[in-house]
Short mmCIF file of C-alpha atoms and ligand atoms in Angstrom, two decimals:
data_model
loop_
_atom_site.label_atom_id
_atom_site.label_comp_id
_atom_site.label_asym_id
_atom_site.label_seq_id
_atom_site.Cartn_x
_atom_site.Cartn_y
_atom_site.Cartn_z
CA MET R 1 -16.84 15.60 -23.98
CA LYS R 2 -19.88 15.98 -22.25
CA LYS R 3 -20.71 13.64 -19.63
CA ARG R 4 -22.30 10.42 -20.48
CA ILE R 5 -24.88 8.41 -18.82
CA LEU R 6 -25.79 4.97 -19.55
CA VAL R 7 -29.85 4.14 -19.34
CA ALA R 8 -30.08 0.48 -18.38
CA ASN R 9 -33.90 0.23 -18.76
CA ARG R 10 -36.66 -0.17 -21.82
CA GLY R 11 -39.61 1.72 -22.56
CA GLU R 12 -41.32 4.54 -21.34
CA ILE R 13 -39.15 5.04 -18.15
CA ALA R 14 -35.60 4.70 -20.62
CA ILE R 15 -36.99 7.84 -22.31
CA ARG R 16 -38.03 9.53 -19.21
CA LEU R 17 -34.74 9.40 -17.97
CA ILE R 18 -32.73 10.37 -21.15
CA ARG R 19 -35.17 13.04 -21.65
CA ALA R 20 -33.70 14.28 -17.92
CA ILE R 21 -30.17 13.38 -18.96
CA GLN R 22 -30.14 15.29 -22.35
CA GLU R 23 -31.92 18.36 -20.29
CA LEU R 24 -28.92 18.39 -18.15
CA GLY R 25 -26.45 19.06 -20.76
CA TYR R 26 -25.52 15.63 -20.69
CA GLU R 27 -25.12 12.49 -23.32
CA ALA R 28 -27.68 9.54 -22.70
CA ILE R 29 -26.40 5.55 -23.96
CA ALA R 30 -29.51 3.78 -24.36
CA VAL R 31 -29.01 -0.09 -24.26
CA TYR R 32 -31.59 -2.93 -26.09
CA GLU R 33 -32.13 -6.30 -27.01
CA THR R 34 -33.15 -7.88 -29.99
CA PRO R 35 -36.98 -8.23 -29.44
CA ASP R 36 -36.98 -4.45 -28.33
CA GLU R 37 -35.24 -2.88 -31.48
CA MET R 38 -38.61 -1.09 -32.58
CA SER R 39 -38.43 1.00 -29.26
CA ARG R 40 -38.32 4.77 -29.29
CA HIS R 41 -35.85 5.09 -26.68
CA ILE R 42 -32.99 3.46 -29.20
CA ARG R 43 -33.91 6.62 -31.42
CA ILE R 44 -33.95 9.50 -29.12
CA ALA R 45 -30.70 8.23 -27.14
CA ASP R 46 -27.17 10.19 -28.37
CA GLU R 47 -26.04 6.51 -28.98
CA ALA R 48 -27.37 3.00 -28.40
CA VAL R 49 -25.70 -0.43 -27.58
CA LEU R 50 -27.14 -3.15 -28.37
CA LEU R 51 -26.72 -6.15 -25.37
CA GLY R 52 -27.60 -9.18 -27.06
CA ASP R 53 -30.86 -11.06 -28.14
CA GLY R 54 -32.20 -11.63 -24.84
CA PRO R 55 -35.20 -11.35 -23.97
CA ARG R 56 -35.14 -9.87 -20.71
CA CYS R 57 -31.79 -12.14 -19.53
CA ASP R 58 -29.21 -9.08 -21.46
CA TYR R 59 -31.26 -6.04 -19.82
CA LEU R 60 -30.65 -7.92 -16.20
CA ASN R 61 -26.93 -9.16 -17.37
CA ILE R 62 -24.83 -7.15 -14.88
CA GLU R 63 -21.36 -7.78 -16.90
CA LYS R 64 -22.91 -6.98 -20.27
CA VAL R 65 -24.35 -3.91 -19.11
CA ILE R 66 -20.91 -2.67 -17.19
CA ARG R 67 -19.20 -3.52 -20.24
CA ALA R 68 -21.29 -1.39 -22.45
CA ALA R 69 -20.58 1.41 -20.14
CA LYS R 70 -17.12 1.31 -20.38
CA ARG R 71 -17.33 1.11 -23.95
CA SER R 72 -19.13 4.11 -24.38
CA GLU R 73 -17.59 5.71 -21.97
CA ALA R 74 -20.24 6.61 -19.53
CA CYS R 75 -19.21 7.53 -16.20
CA ALA R 76 -22.52 6.87 -14.54
CA ILE R 77 -25.89 4.40 -15.05
CA HIS R 78 -29.48 5.27 -14.12
CA PRO R 79 -31.18 1.67 -13.45
CA GLY R 80 -34.80 3.00 -13.49
CA TYR R 81 -37.21 0.46 -12.25
CA GLY R 82 -37.50 -2.94 -12.48
CA PHE R 83 -34.45 -4.98 -14.15
CA LEU R 84 -31.42 -4.24 -12.10
CA ALA R 85 -32.86 -1.19 -10.19
CA GLU R 86 -32.93 -2.62 -6.63
CA ASN R 87 -30.38 -5.29 -7.18
CA PRO R 88 -27.43 -4.63 -4.66
CA TYR R 89 -25.01 -6.88 -6.74
CA PHE R 90 -25.35 -4.30 -9.87
CA ALA R 91 -25.15 -1.45 -7.11
CA LYS R 92 -21.77 -3.23 -6.33
CA ALA R 93 -20.68 -3.77 -9.56
CA CYS R 94 -20.65 -0.22 -10.48
CA GLU R 95 -19.07 0.95 -7.02
CA LYS R 96 -16.14 -1.71 -7.73
CA THR R 97 -15.44 -0.03 -11.53
CA ASP R 98 -15.67 3.35 -10.63
CA ILE R 99 -18.85 3.96 -12.28
CA VAL R 100 -21.20 6.03 -10.68
CA PHE R 101 -24.78 4.34 -9.90
CA ILE R 102 -27.74 6.55 -9.85
CA GLY R 103 -29.47 5.45 -6.50
CA PRO R 104 -28.55 4.59 -3.15
CA THR R 105 -25.71 2.67 -2.20
CA SER R 106 -25.39 -1.20 -2.18
CA ASP R 107 -25.32 -1.89 1.33
CA ILE R 108 -28.67 0.49 2.05
CA ILE R 109 -30.51 -1.22 -1.39
CA ALA R 110 -29.59 -4.87 0.28
CA ASN R 111 -30.87 -3.77 3.33
CA LEU R 112 -34.10 -2.57 2.32
CA GLY R 113 -34.74 -5.29 0.03
CA ASN R 114 -34.94 -7.60 2.35
CA LYS R 115 -38.25 -6.52 4.36
CA VAL R 116 -37.40 -8.14 7.33
CA VAL R 117 -34.49 -6.23 7.79
CA ALA R 118 -35.77 -2.87 6.86
CA ARG R 119 -38.55 -3.99 9.17
CA GLN R 120 -35.79 -4.29 11.88
CA ILE R 121 -34.39 -1.00 11.18
CA MET R 122 -37.26 0.88 11.44
CA ALA R 123 -38.41 -0.85 14.65
CA GLU R 124 -35.19 0.58 16.52
CA ALA R 125 -36.23 3.82 15.38
CA GLY R 126 -39.47 3.61 16.51
CA ILE R 127 -41.66 4.17 13.37
CA PRO R 128 -45.05 2.30 13.83
CA MET R 129 -45.53 -0.80 11.29
CA VAL R 130 -47.59 -3.77 11.03
CA PRO R 131 -47.19 -6.61 13.43
CA GLY R 132 -45.19 -9.30 12.17
CA THR R 133 -42.74 -12.10 12.45
CA GLN R 134 -38.93 -12.57 11.71
CA THR R 135 -37.87 -14.73 8.69
CA LEU R 136 -39.46 -18.04 9.63
CA LYS R 137 -37.31 -20.97 10.16
CA GLN R 138 -37.07 -23.68 7.55
CA GLY R 139 -39.47 -27.05 8.17
CA ARG R 140 -41.56 -27.60 10.99
CA GLU R 141 -39.91 -25.10 13.62
CA GLY R 142 -40.66 -22.34 11.14
CA LEU R 143 -44.40 -24.00 10.81
CA ALA R 144 -44.65 -23.76 14.54
CA GLU R 145 -44.09 -20.03 14.84
CA ALA R 146 -46.31 -19.54 12.04
CA LEU R 147 -49.23 -20.87 14.05
CA ASP R 148 -47.82 -19.38 16.80
CA PHE R 149 -48.34 -15.74 15.40
CA ALA R 150 -51.53 -16.75 13.87
CA GLY R 151 -52.95 -17.75 17.11
CA HIS R 152 -52.18 -14.84 18.52
CA TYR R 153 -53.28 -11.91 15.80
CA GLY R 154 -56.10 -14.39 14.40
CA TYR R 155 -56.66 -14.89 10.77
CA PRO R 156 -56.32 -13.45 8.09
CA ILE R 157 -52.56 -13.49 8.09
CA MET R 158 -50.48 -12.13 5.47
CA LEU R 159 -47.53 -14.40 4.14
CA LYS R 160 -45.13 -12.70 2.17
CA ALA R 161 -41.53 -13.34 0.67
CA THR R 162 -38.99 -11.24 2.55
CA SER R 163 -37.15 -10.38 -0.63
CA GLY R 164 -40.42 -10.12 -2.80
CA GLY R 165 -41.53 -6.84 -4.77
CA GLY R 166 -44.06 -5.59 -7.58
CA GLY R 167 -46.89 -7.16 -6.00
CA ARG R 168 -45.31 -10.60 -6.23
CA GLY R 169 -44.81 -13.19 -3.50
CA ILE R 170 -47.95 -11.93 -1.05
CA ARG R 171 -50.58 -14.06 -0.07
CA ARG R 172 -53.25 -13.98 2.18
CA ILE R 173 -54.07 -17.07 4.63
CA GLU R 174 -57.06 -17.84 6.20
CA SER R 175 -56.77 -20.89 8.43
CA ASP R 176 -54.18 -23.68 10.14
CA ALA R 177 -54.68 -25.86 7.39
CA GLU R 178 -53.84 -23.21 4.64
CA MET R 179 -50.62 -21.96 5.90
CA LYS R 180 -49.42 -25.50 6.62
CA GLU R 181 -49.78 -26.03 2.72
CA GLN R 182 -48.85 -22.44 1.55
CA ILE R 183 -45.30 -21.75 3.32
CA PRO R 184 -43.54 -24.68 1.13
CA ILE R 185 -45.56 -23.02 -1.81
CA ALA R 186 -44.69 -19.50 -1.22
CA ARG R 187 -41.05 -20.81 -0.59
CA ALA R 188 -40.54 -22.36 -3.49
CA GLU R 189 -42.21 -19.20 -5.86
CA ALA R 190 -40.16 -16.93 -4.16
CA LEU R 191 -37.00 -19.24 -4.52
CA ALA R 192 -37.66 -18.99 -8.43
CA ALA R 193 -38.54 -15.52 -8.63
CA PHE R 194 -36.47 -13.72 -6.18
CA ASN R 195 -33.64 -16.18 -5.65
CA ASP R 196 -34.36 -16.06 -1.51
CA ASP R 197 -37.09 -18.76 -0.17
CA SER R 198 -37.37 -16.92 2.86
CA VAL R 199 -40.92 -16.20 3.98
CA TYR R 200 -42.21 -14.10 7.05
CA LEU R 201 -46.00 -12.93 8.25
CA GLU R 202 -47.68 -9.97 8.77
CA LYS R 203 -51.02 -9.08 10.38
CA VAL R 204 -53.46 -8.18 7.72
CA ILE R 205 -54.80 -4.81 7.47
CA VAL R 206 -58.41 -4.81 6.49
CA ASN R 207 -59.22 -2.69 3.46
CA PRO R 208 -56.17 -0.29 3.87
CA LYS R 209 -55.22 2.99 1.91
CA HIS R 210 -51.67 2.37 0.28
CA VAL R 211 -49.98 6.00 0.83
CA GLU R 212 -46.53 6.57 -0.03
CA VAL R 213 -44.07 9.49 0.51
CA GLN R 214 -41.38 10.54 -2.04
CA ILE R 215 -37.75 11.29 -0.75
CA LEU R 216 -34.77 13.01 -1.44
CA ALA R 217 -31.81 12.83 0.35
CA ASP R 218 -28.77 14.17 -0.87
CA SER R 219 -24.96 13.05 0.38
CA HIS R 220 -24.59 16.63 2.71
CA GLY R 221 -27.13 15.36 4.99
CA HIS R 222 -30.49 17.05 3.66
CA THR R 223 -33.28 14.69 3.33
CA VAL R 224 -36.77 16.31 2.23
CA HIS R 225 -39.92 14.75 1.13
CA LEU R 226 -42.18 15.56 -1.83
CA GLY R 227 -45.64 14.80 0.02
CA THR R 228 -47.65 11.77 -0.57
CA ARG R 229 -49.27 9.30 -3.28
CA ASP R 230 -52.40 7.35 -2.72
CA CYS R 231 -52.15 4.26 -4.62
CA SER R 232 -54.88 2.27 -3.39
CA ILE R 233 -56.60 1.28 -6.41
CA GLN R 234 -54.65 -1.98 -7.28
CA ARG R 235 -55.40 -5.32 -8.55
CA ARG R 236 -52.97 -8.33 -7.30
CA ASN R 237 -51.08 -5.93 -5.06
CA GLN R 238 -49.91 -3.96 -8.23
CA LYS R 239 -50.82 -0.25 -8.85
CA LEU R 240 -53.17 0.70 -11.37
CA VAL R 241 -54.09 4.36 -10.63
CA GLU R 242 -51.95 6.91 -8.68
CA ILE R 243 -52.69 9.89 -7.26
CA ALA R 244 -51.13 12.95 -5.64
CA PRO R 245 -51.73 14.13 -2.95
CA SER R 246 -53.42 11.47 -0.72
CA MET R 247 -56.80 12.69 -0.56
CA ILE R 248 -57.08 11.91 3.50
CA LYS R 249 -58.37 15.93 4.91
CA ASP R 250 -57.14 15.59 7.95
CA LYS R 251 -53.25 17.86 7.46
CA LYS R 252 -52.21 16.82 10.62
CA LEU R 253 -52.24 13.37 9.95
CA ILE R 254 -50.49 13.87 6.78
CA ASP R 255 -47.73 16.09 8.42
CA GLU R 256 -47.07 13.14 10.45
CA ILE R 257 -47.05 10.35 7.98
CA CYS R 258 -44.67 12.64 5.80
CA GLU R 259 -42.53 13.53 9.11
CA THR R 260 -42.06 9.62 9.82
CA ALA R 261 -41.20 9.34 6.03
CA VAL R 262 -38.06 11.37 6.60
CA ARG R 263 -37.19 9.81 9.95
CA ALA R 264 -37.75 6.15 8.22
CA ALA R 265 -35.42 7.41 5.42
CA LYS R 266 -32.50 8.88 7.88
CA ALA R 267 -32.83 5.88 10.03
CA ALA R 268 -31.76 3.71 6.93
CA ARG R 269 -29.11 6.30 6.29
CA TYR R 270 -30.71 6.81 2.81
CA LEU R 271 -29.44 8.39 -0.06
CA ASN R 272 -31.12 9.30 -3.79
CA ALA R 273 -34.51 8.67 -4.57
CA GLY R 274 -36.91 6.61 -2.50
CA THR R 275 -40.08 5.62 -1.31
CA VAL R 276 -41.76 5.17 1.72
CA GLU R 277 -44.65 2.96 1.93
CA PHE R 278 -46.94 3.02 4.57
CA LEU R 279 -51.03 1.48 4.95
CA ILE R 280 -53.72 3.15 6.79
CA ASP R 281 -56.22 1.37 8.40
CA GLN R 282 -59.91 2.33 8.63
CA ASP R 283 -59.36 3.96 12.18
CA MET R 284 -56.36 6.08 10.41
CA LYS R 285 -53.68 4.73 12.28
CA TYR R 286 -50.70 4.25 9.99
CA TYR R 287 -48.01 1.43 9.69
CA PHE R 288 -44.66 1.51 7.78
CA MET R 289 -44.70 -1.24 5.13
CA GLU R 290 -41.25 -0.70 3.11
CA ILE R 291 -38.70 1.59 1.43
CA ASN R 292 -38.68 1.06 -2.44
CA THR R 293 -34.96 1.98 -3.44
CA ARG R 294 -35.86 3.20 -6.70
CA VAL R 295 -37.53 5.95 -9.09
CA GLN R 296 -41.23 4.72 -9.07
CA VAL R 297 -43.49 4.17 -11.98
CA GLU R 298 -45.69 6.74 -10.25
CA HIS R 299 -43.23 9.59 -9.77
CA THR R 300 -44.96 11.56 -13.03
CA VAL R 301 -47.79 12.69 -10.16
CA THR R 302 -45.50 14.22 -7.45
CA GLU R 303 -43.65 15.91 -9.90
CA MET R 304 -46.73 17.61 -11.31
CA ILE R 305 -47.95 18.76 -7.83
CA THR R 306 -44.50 19.97 -6.64
CA GLY R 307 -42.78 20.99 -9.91
CA ILE R 308 -39.58 19.19 -8.83
CA ASP R 309 -37.88 16.77 -11.39
CA ILE R 310 -37.09 13.72 -9.66
CA VAL R 311 -35.07 12.45 -12.26
CA ARG R 312 -32.84 15.49 -12.36
CA ASN R 313 -32.56 15.46 -8.79
CA GLN R 314 -31.71 11.73 -8.57
CA ILE R 315 -28.57 12.56 -11.21
CA ASN R 316 -27.29 15.74 -9.56
CA ILE R 317 -27.54 13.69 -6.06
CA ALA R 318 -25.62 11.11 -7.44
CA PHE R 319 -22.98 13.28 -8.77
CA GLY R 320 -22.58 14.68 -4.97
CA LYS R 321 -24.23 17.93 -5.45
CA PRO R 322 -26.72 19.49 -2.67
CA LEU R 323 -30.25 19.40 -3.12
CA SER R 324 -31.20 22.69 -4.28
CA PHE R 325 -34.18 23.43 -2.16
CA THR R 326 -35.01 22.87 1.27
CA GLN R 327 -38.19 21.48 3.09
CA ASP R 328 -40.14 24.83 3.05
CA ASP R 329 -39.89 25.42 -0.81
CA VAL R 330 -41.52 22.18 -1.67
CA GLN R 331 -45.18 23.40 -2.15
CA ILE R 332 -48.15 21.19 -3.19
CA ARG R 333 -50.38 22.48 -5.96
CA GLY R 334 -53.03 21.23 -7.12
CA HIS R 335 -54.16 17.35 -7.48
CA ALA R 336 -52.21 14.86 -10.32
CA ILE R 337 -53.38 11.39 -11.21
CA GLU R 338 -51.46 9.08 -13.57
CA VAL R 339 -53.14 6.03 -15.19
CA ARG R 340 -50.94 3.14 -16.68
CA ILE R 341 -52.50 2.69 -20.15
CA ASN R 342 -51.55 -1.03 -20.76
CA ALA R 343 -52.10 -3.00 -23.68
CA GLU R 344 -54.49 -5.51 -21.73
CA ASP R 345 -57.81 -6.89 -21.88
CA PRO R 346 -59.09 -5.88 -18.06
CA LYS R 347 -62.39 -7.93 -18.84
CA ASN R 348 -60.02 -11.23 -19.75
CA ASP R 349 -58.10 -11.05 -16.20
CA PHE R 350 -55.97 -8.12 -17.75
CA MET R 351 -54.89 -10.78 -20.59
CA PRO R 352 -51.71 -9.17 -22.14
CA GLU R 353 -52.11 -7.94 -25.65
CA GLY R 354 -48.47 -8.58 -26.75
CA GLY R 355 -47.83 -9.56 -29.97
CA LYS R 356 -50.04 -7.27 -31.62
CA LYS R 357 -49.24 -4.18 -34.01
CA VAL R 358 -50.26 -0.49 -32.61
CA SER R 359 -52.51 0.49 -36.02
CA VAL R 360 -53.64 3.44 -34.82
CA TYR R 361 -51.99 5.75 -31.98
CA ARG R 362 -53.12 9.32 -31.62
CA SER R 363 -52.20 10.74 -28.04
CA THR R 364 -54.35 13.38 -26.31
CA GLY R 365 -52.62 16.86 -25.28
CA GLY R 366 -53.65 20.14 -23.62
CA PHE R 367 -53.65 21.92 -20.69
CA GLY R 368 -52.23 19.96 -17.33
CA VAL R 369 -51.62 17.02 -19.30
CA ARG R 370 -48.15 14.60 -19.49
CA LEU R 371 -47.49 11.55 -21.51
CA ASP R 372 -44.64 9.00 -20.80
CA GLY R 373 -44.98 6.28 -23.71
CA PHE R 374 -42.39 4.86 -26.21
CA VAL R 375 -44.92 3.86 -28.90
CA TYR R 376 -45.87 5.08 -32.11
CA GLN R 377 -48.17 3.98 -35.08
CA GLY R 378 -47.04 1.01 -36.69
CA TYR R 379 -45.23 -0.50 -33.03
CA ILE R 380 -45.22 -4.04 -32.69
CA ILE R 381 -45.84 -5.17 -28.61
CA PRO R 382 -43.03 -7.67 -28.23
CA GLU R 383 -44.51 -10.62 -26.21
CA VAL R 384 -41.74 -10.73 -23.69
CA TYR R 385 -41.66 -7.52 -21.69
CA ASP R 386 -44.34 -5.75 -19.45
CA SER R 387 -47.68 -4.42 -21.14
CA LEU R 388 -47.27 -0.54 -20.08
CA LEU R 389 -47.46 1.42 -23.37
CA VAL R 390 -48.08 4.72 -21.78
CA LYS R 391 -48.40 6.55 -18.59
CA LEU R 392 -50.87 9.33 -18.51
CA THR R 393 -50.67 11.78 -15.95
CA VAL R 394 -53.09 15.15 -15.56
CA HIS R 395 -52.73 17.64 -13.33
CA GLY R 396 -55.43 20.56 -12.10
CA PHE R 397 -56.36 23.15 -9.32
CA THR R 398 -58.84 21.09 -8.03
CA TRP R 399 -59.66 17.54 -7.76
CA ASP R 400 -63.06 17.78 -10.02
CA GLU R 401 -61.22 19.81 -12.36
CA THR R 402 -58.22 16.92 -12.70
CA VAL R 403 -61.08 14.14 -12.96
CA GLY R 404 -62.96 16.02 -15.51
CA ARG R 405 -58.91 16.65 -17.38
CA LEU R 406 -58.77 12.75 -16.97
CA LYS R 407 -62.03 12.06 -18.70
CA ARG R 408 -61.26 14.58 -21.44
CA CYS R 409 -57.69 12.65 -22.19
CA LEU R 410 -59.25 8.86 -22.07
CA GLN R 411 -62.17 10.00 -24.51
CA ASN R 412 -59.41 11.51 -26.91
CA PHE R 413 -56.92 8.81 -26.83
CA ALA R 414 -57.10 6.26 -29.46
CA ILE R 415 -55.12 3.26 -29.69
CA ARG R 416 -56.25 0.57 -32.03
CA GLY R 417 -54.61 -3.04 -32.56
CA PRO R 418 -53.91 -4.14 -29.15
CA LYS R 419 -57.28 -3.78 -26.46
CA THR R 420 -56.25 -1.16 -23.92
CA THR R 421 -57.31 -0.17 -20.41
CA ILE R 422 -58.70 3.12 -21.84
CA PRO R 423 -62.21 2.06 -21.40
CA PHE R 424 -61.69 0.72 -18.00
CA TYR R 425 -60.02 3.63 -16.98
CA MET R 426 -63.26 5.64 -18.12
CA ASN R 427 -65.39 3.90 -15.79
CA ILE R 428 -63.31 4.45 -13.09
CA ALA R 429 -63.34 8.23 -13.82
CA ASN R 430 -66.91 8.47 -13.94
CA GLU R 431 -67.64 6.30 -10.79
CA LYS R 432 -68.94 7.70 -7.26
CA ASP R 433 -66.27 6.58 -4.80
CA PHE R 434 -63.07 7.43 -7.38
CA LEU R 435 -64.90 11.04 -7.63
CA SER R 436 -65.52 11.58 -4.08
CA GLY R 437 -61.74 10.38 -3.55
CA ASP R 438 -63.12 7.80 -1.24
CA PHE R 439 -61.35 4.22 -1.82
CA ASP R 440 -59.26 1.74 -0.49
CA THR R 441 -57.43 -1.26 -1.59
CA SER R 442 -60.52 -3.48 -1.94
CA TYR R 443 -61.82 -0.38 -4.73
CA ILE R 444 -61.23 -3.14 -7.81
CA GLU R 445 -62.91 -6.05 -5.91
CA THR R 446 -66.03 -3.56 -4.50
CA HIS R 447 -66.74 -1.99 -7.88
CA PRO R 448 -66.88 -4.83 -10.33
CA HIS R 449 -69.20 -2.68 -12.52
CA ILE R 450 -66.21 -0.90 -13.90
CA PHE R 451 -65.64 -4.01 -15.92
CA TYR R 452 -68.98 -3.43 -17.63
CA TYR R 453 -68.38 -1.41 -21.09
CA ASP R 454 -68.36 -1.61 -24.82
CA GLU R 455 -65.19 -0.97 -26.29
CA ASP R 456 -67.11 -0.23 -29.92
CA SER R 457 -70.20 1.99 -28.46
CA SER R 458 -67.81 3.72 -25.88
CA GLU R 459 -66.77 7.09 -26.80
CA VAL R 460 -63.34 5.64 -26.39
CA GLY R 461 -64.14 3.23 -28.88
CA LYS R 462 -65.92 5.54 -31.56
CA LEU R 463 -63.10 7.84 -31.80
CA SER R 464 -60.62 4.93 -32.15
CA ARG R 465 -62.64 3.62 -35.08
CA PHE R 466 -63.29 6.58 -36.74
CA ILE R 467 -59.84 7.43 -37.13
CA ALA R 468 -58.82 3.79 -38.03
CA GLU R 469 -61.23 3.42 -40.78
CA ILE R 470 -59.41 6.47 -42.31
CA GLN R 471 -56.28 5.22 -41.63
CA TYR R 472 -57.00 2.21 -43.31
CA ARG R 473 -58.96 3.80 -46.58
CA GLY R 474 -55.65 5.94 -46.63
CA GLU R 475 -58.52 8.88 -46.98
CA ASN R 476 -58.33 12.67 -45.54
CA PRO R 477 -61.94 12.79 -43.81
CA PHE R 478 -61.85 16.38 -44.30
CA ALA R 479 -61.91 16.52 -47.72
CA LYS R 480 -65.50 15.23 -47.84
P1 LIG X 1 -43.76 0.85 -8.50
O1 LIG X 1 -42.94 1.44 -9.32
O2 LIG X 1 -45.11 1.89 -8.61
O3 LIG X 1 -44.02 0.46 -7.12
P2 LIG X 1 -44.45 -1.76 -9.23
O4 LIG X 1 -44.43 -2.18 -8.07
O5 LIG X 1 -45.48 -1.89 -10.06
O6 LIG X 1 -44.26 0.05 -9.68
O7 LIG X 1 -43.19 -1.95 -9.79
C1 LIG X 1 -42.28 -1.39 -11.30
C2 LIG X 1 -41.90 -2.19 -12.11
O8 LIG X 1 -40.47 -2.83 -11.72
C3 LIG X 1 -42.74 -3.47 -12.70
O9 LIG X 1 -42.51 -3.67 -13.98
C4 LIG X 1 -42.51 -4.98 -11.42
O10 LIG X 1 -42.82 -5.94 -12.42
C5 LIG X 1 -41.11 -4.57 -11.36
N1 LIG X 1 -40.75 -4.94 -10.17
C6 LIG X 1 -40.75 -4.09 -9.10
N2 LIG X 1 -40.12 -4.97 -8.11
C7 LIG X 1 -39.29 -5.86 -8.49
C8 LIG X 1 -38.88 -7.03 -7.75
N3 LIG X 1 -38.36 -6.98 -6.75
N4 LIG X 1 -38.20 -7.61 -8.97
C9 LIG X 1 -38.40 -7.68 -10.12
N5 LIG X 1 -39.42 -6.65 -10.55
C10 LIG X 1 -39.68 -6.07 -9.83
P1 LIG X 2 -44.33 -5.07 -2.94
O1 LIG X 2 -42.61 -4.92 -2.56
O2 LIG X 2 -44.56 -6.26 -3.99
O3 LIG X 2 -44.33 -3.45 -3.38
P2 LIG X 2 -45.63 -4.69 -0.38
O4 LIG X 2 -45.41 -5.22 0.72
O5 LIG X 2 -45.27 -2.96 -0.66
O6 LIG X 2 -45.00 -5.25 -1.34
O7 LIG X 2 -47.44 -4.52 -0.41
C1 LIG X 2 -47.88 -4.43 -1.70
C2 LIG X 2 -49.78 -4.22 -1.29
O8 LIG X 2 -49.73 -5.46 -0.92
C3 LIG X 2 -50.12 -3.28 -0.40
O9 LIG X 2 -49.97 -1.85 -0.86
C4 LIG X 2 -51.43 -3.60 0.01
O10 LIG X 2 -52.01 -3.67 -0.99
C5 LIG X 2 -50.82 -4.99 -0.10
N1 LIG X 2 -50.48 -5.61 1.67
C6 LIG X 2 -49.13 -5.66 1.90
N2 LIG X 2 -48.91 -6.13 3.28
C7 LIG X 2 -50.28 -6.00 3.52
C8 LIG X 2 -50.95 -6.10 5.18
N3 LIG X 2 -49.93 -6.63 6.26
N4 LIG X 2 -52.38 -5.94 5.10
C9 LIG X 2 -52.97 -5.78 4.06
N5 LIG X 2 -52.57 -5.55 2.68
C10 LIG X 2 -50.86 -5.47 2.61
MG1 LIG X 3 -44.43 -1.94 -2.17
#
């Protein structure tokens, strides 16, 4: 029998994983919840197992997922990103049942999932990082520690959930009064979201660039990096546009950051694919922020510029194989940009457009274009999951060529039914600071004009309106 791997995820990443599994000659087992019945990942898998009615709770149910793996005779599980990917108990449960967890060990996930423990490990290894506190003590003692730290570094100060992730659990504090008020609120929110009420403080780096380094580490002692990504274009600390490599021209600095990332990974005894995140301040000083112990949404841009299939390598590493290439074999070619096309209305505070039917879906294509999606014409977007429909990644030889390709693709991409982020990205692709590669995490705030577009008169709107009309009339436009 062929080796079988269970994919414990949904949406575009489930499809991405299934593709890699099938390309390796293995069989892919999908799992799903009832509200997700229409998802294409179920159709392309070799077998699909209904976990339950969900929503979300079954994708997160460790016992059910493991049971599905055993029943379908899967020998390994790939968790993707989100859901169980960074849950040390899930990795532990796999370790106990001899199912290969495609990722680092449960100990590594537990250590790095706790931002304070991760910082401790990095401090011991001499990795530069943002000044910060230990986990704050409860009650008045904790507040005293916080006010002391703020007194030393001055406001603004970042209050962070120790177990936070996905851009949540981070707040900027401007005064002693706010600190006093916000610590209990942050704790309560962290407890609800991450099942851990611990918080700590970091100095705020003002308008930094977010630069991260992709790492692959095998179980034979080889750790390599696949260069940098810039994910500075964010909203509420969540990434919207990702590029690779970083546009920072100082090659020495970039090499140093990449070497530091490898050192950080080694200090954590890292295994499998991971990402070391850094902030870079306006004086080009860099600071370790965290290590993400999973495949990331934006891994596609790195794959495009290196030609290295990160998911394939994750699977091979998990099965104990050594990396088939060395650091010297990793060559960065050209530039890549990824945009997350979400069913959201950017003008209405990115309100999700769940519940709507995709009445028209006409994707783009051509040279240097990659799509990672899972929806199709007629698909009804469930309200209970995130709103990512498709990731558009373009690759080009020069930056200008890559941006030109992005614009061409956004223009030719027609999605009707839900509002999407396509016209918003079109405005970014036409904006001069984006074109010059000069942006930091304040980009969205400082460029409010990117929210000005008219869906129906933009070129993006014109094409989808044209296709929608034909569709509704059931006519062949070329017959006339
Ligand atoms: P990236 O992979 O680029 O870092 P995000 O930070 O946006 O992307 O996270 C990817 C996905 O994983 C999102 O759907 C996000 O909501 C989810 N996610 C990330 N971290 C956590 C976490 N600690 N708990 C729950 N969901 C998370
Ligand atoms: P998550 O685990 O949610 O991804 P991170 O610690 O990686 O959280 O931070 C996410 C984003 O929040 C960063 O990319 C950055 O924009 C912002 N951020 C986090 N810490 C700081 C800081 N100390 N100073 C300035 N910005 C920060
Ligand atoms: Mg992060």
